[in-house]
Short mmCIF file of C-alpha atoms in Angstrom, two decimals:
data_model
loop_
_atom_site.label_atom_id
_atom_site.label_comp_id
_atom_site.label_asym_id
_atom_site.label_seq_id
_atom_site.Cartn_x
_atom_site.Cartn_y
_atom_site.Cartn_z
CA MET A 15 -8.19 11.81 56.08
CA LYS A 16 -8.05 15.51 57.21
CA VAL A 17 -6.35 18.47 55.12
CA GLU A 18 -3.79 18.84 57.59
CA ARG A 19 -2.40 15.50 57.11
CA LEU A 20 -1.20 16.28 53.59
CA MET A 21 -0.83 20.22 53.27
CA THR A 22 2.42 21.94 52.77
CA LYS A 23 3.10 23.70 56.03
CA ASP A 24 6.29 25.86 54.88
CA VAL A 25 4.40 28.01 52.29
CA ARG A 26 6.23 30.97 50.43
CA THR A 27 4.02 33.99 50.24
CA CYS A 28 4.09 37.47 48.66
CA ARG A 29 2.67 40.89 48.86
CA PRO A 30 0.38 42.79 46.74
CA THR A 31 3.36 45.48 46.30
CA ASP A 32 5.44 42.91 45.11
CA SER A 33 6.70 42.94 41.53
CA LEU A 34 5.68 39.75 39.14
CA ASN A 35 9.59 39.28 38.95
CA GLU A 36 9.62 38.63 42.69
CA VAL A 37 7.00 36.33 42.27
CA ALA A 38 8.41 34.39 39.40
CA ARG A 39 11.77 34.27 41.34
CA ALA A 40 10.29 32.75 44.00
CA MET A 41 8.14 30.32 42.23
CA TRP A 42 11.26 29.14 40.26
CA GLU A 43 13.42 28.70 43.36
CA ARG A 44 10.32 26.86 45.32
CA ASP A 45 9.42 24.86 42.38
CA CYS A 46 5.61 25.87 42.82
CA GLY A 47 2.94 27.33 40.76
CA CYS A 48 1.22 29.68 42.98
CA LEU A 49 1.75 31.79 46.14
CA PRO A 50 -0.94 32.88 48.42
CA VAL A 51 -0.88 36.76 48.82
CA VAL A 52 -0.82 37.95 52.32
CA ALA A 53 -1.51 41.59 53.77
CA ASP A 54 1.45 41.82 55.57
CA ASP A 55 4.04 39.44 57.10
CA ARG A 56 2.99 39.98 60.36
CA THR A 57 -0.56 39.00 60.18
CA ASN A 58 -0.19 36.43 57.39
CA ARG A 59 -3.91 36.78 56.65
CA VAL A 60 -4.45 35.84 52.83
CA VAL A 61 -5.96 38.33 50.56
CA GLY A 62 -5.56 36.79 47.25
CA MET A 63 -3.79 33.95 45.11
CA ILE A 64 -1.28 34.50 42.36
CA THR A 65 -0.35 31.50 39.96
CA ASP A 66 2.38 31.04 37.20
CA ARG A 67 -0.50 31.44 34.62
CA ASP A 68 -1.43 34.97 36.10
CA VAL A 69 2.25 35.83 35.71
CA CYS A 70 2.52 34.87 32.15
CA MET A 71 -0.71 36.22 30.99
CA ALA A 72 -0.07 39.61 32.69
CA ALA A 73 3.16 39.85 30.61
CA TYR A 74 1.56 38.80 27.55
CA THR A 75 -1.45 41.05 27.76
CA THR A 76 0.23 44.14 28.91
CA GLY A 77 3.45 44.06 26.88
CA ARG A 78 5.17 45.23 30.16
CA ARG A 79 8.40 43.73 32.10
CA LEU A 80 7.72 41.73 34.95
CA GLU A 81 9.62 44.23 37.31
CA GLU A 82 6.87 46.72 36.06
CA ILE A 83 3.74 44.72 37.14
CA ARG A 84 2.66 44.64 40.69
CA VAL A 85 1.10 41.40 42.33
CA ASP A 86 -2.14 43.43 43.19
CA GLN A 87 -2.94 44.20 39.53
CA VAL A 88 -3.49 40.56 38.32
CA MET A 89 -3.89 38.57 41.60
CA SER A 90 -7.18 36.61 42.39
CA ARG A 91 -9.07 38.32 45.06
CA GLN A 92 -11.59 35.82 45.50
CA VAL A 93 -9.71 32.89 47.71
CA LEU A 94 -11.26 29.85 48.02
CA SER A 95 -9.81 27.88 50.91
CA CYS A 96 -10.31 25.18 53.28
CA LEU A 97 -9.49 24.50 56.90
CA PRO A 98 -7.10 22.16 58.46
CA ASP A 99 -9.73 19.80 59.97
CA ASP A 100 -11.85 19.50 56.61
CA VAL A 101 -11.73 16.20 55.03
CA LEU A 102 -10.00 15.75 51.62
CA SER A 103 -13.37 15.18 49.78
CA GLU A 104 -14.42 18.80 51.10
CA ALA A 105 -11.23 20.19 49.65
CA GLU A 106 -11.62 18.30 46.51
CA ALA A 107 -15.25 19.42 46.14
CA THR A 108 -13.96 23.28 46.57
CA MET A 109 -11.01 22.59 43.94
CA ARG A 110 -13.89 21.10 41.46
CA SER A 111 -16.27 23.96 41.83
CA GLY A 112 -13.68 26.77 41.84
CA ARG A 113 -11.78 24.92 39.05
CA VAL A 114 -8.46 25.33 40.86
CA ARG A 115 -5.75 23.19 41.74
CA ARG A 116 -4.32 24.34 45.13
CA LEU A 117 -6.17 25.77 48.15
CA PRO A 118 -4.71 27.75 51.09
CA VAL A 119 -5.48 26.13 54.40
CA LEU A 120 -6.57 29.09 56.85
CA ASP A 121 -7.57 29.20 60.44
CA ASP A 122 -10.69 30.96 61.72
CA ALA A 123 -9.05 34.26 61.36
CA GLY A 124 -8.12 34.01 57.54
CA GLN A 125 -4.44 33.44 58.24
CA LEU A 126 -2.36 31.13 56.56
CA LEU A 127 -1.58 27.51 57.85
CA GLY A 128 -0.54 25.78 54.91
CA LEU A 129 -1.52 24.74 51.07
CA VAL A 130 -2.98 21.69 49.88
CA SER A 131 -2.81 20.88 46.23
CA LEU A 132 -4.30 18.35 43.70
CA ALA A 133 -0.74 17.05 43.38
CA ASP A 134 -0.50 16.17 46.91
CA ILE A 135 -3.88 14.16 46.94
CA ALA A 136 -2.69 12.16 43.87
CA GLN A 137 0.64 11.43 45.54
CA GLU A 138 -1.41 10.23 48.49
CA ALA A 139 -3.50 8.20 46.46
CA GLY A 140 -0.23 6.62 44.63
CA ARG A 141 0.98 5.85 48.21
CA GLU A 142 -2.22 3.97 48.98
CA HIS A 143 -1.83 1.54 46.16
CA GLY A 144 -2.12 -1.63 47.46
CA VAL A 145 -3.42 -0.90 51.06
CA ARG A 146 -6.81 -2.37 51.86
CA ARG A 147 -8.57 0.37 53.18
CA ARG A 148 -7.68 3.56 51.11
CA GLU A 149 -8.43 6.89 52.37
CA VAL A 150 -8.10 8.32 48.76
CA SER A 151 -9.37 6.98 45.77
CA ASP A 152 -7.87 7.22 42.22
CA GLY A 153 -11.25 7.56 40.73
CA GLU A 154 -12.07 10.72 43.13
CA VAL A 155 -8.73 12.41 41.95
CA GLY A 156 -9.47 11.56 38.45
CA GLN A 157 -13.00 13.20 38.63
CA THR A 158 -11.20 16.24 40.37
CA LEU A 159 -8.44 16.68 37.92
CA ALA A 160 -11.07 16.25 34.76
CA GLU A 161 -13.24 18.74 36.26
CA ILE A 162 -10.75 21.38 36.87
CA THR A 163 -9.11 20.81 33.45
CA ARG A 164 -12.43 21.27 31.59
CA PRO A 165 -12.01 23.91 29.02
CA ARG A 166 -13.78 27.02 29.78
CA GLU A 167 -16.51 28.21 27.69
CA ILE A 168 -15.37 31.40 25.90
CA GLY A 169 -17.57 34.23 25.86
CA ALA A 170 -19.85 32.58 28.29
CA GLY A 171 -21.82 34.84 30.63
CA SER A 172 -20.37 38.02 28.69
#
């Protein structure tokens, strides 16, 4: 199965200059845990990702109000992504190696087309229960989740 079949196409984004308050509001309204950060609305080129955990940790570690913290101060600049024509197992391998739950789906120019999440893949596995020829296996979803949620080694590499 190709990524484009499961990806969410209507993805809310934010800009590097937005405040974390705006990001938190957008996540609440969309019931999502991350937003791709785009350079500007015109090009939709992804320059980072921000998660609900990034927002919480920024508030906790700085002691500042969300209105006072900009996205570019806390966003991840290393963007792991996939292409719409990638098979799901390739996207899952990227999630496992990067220990991320969501991947922006980009075109060849780095512009956002959608977002695919581990939840999307798990829901597809659930829909396929009882189907003779399954495209998404429970075991692979479980393996991906286990790898993503493996506790990090504190102090490793420092």
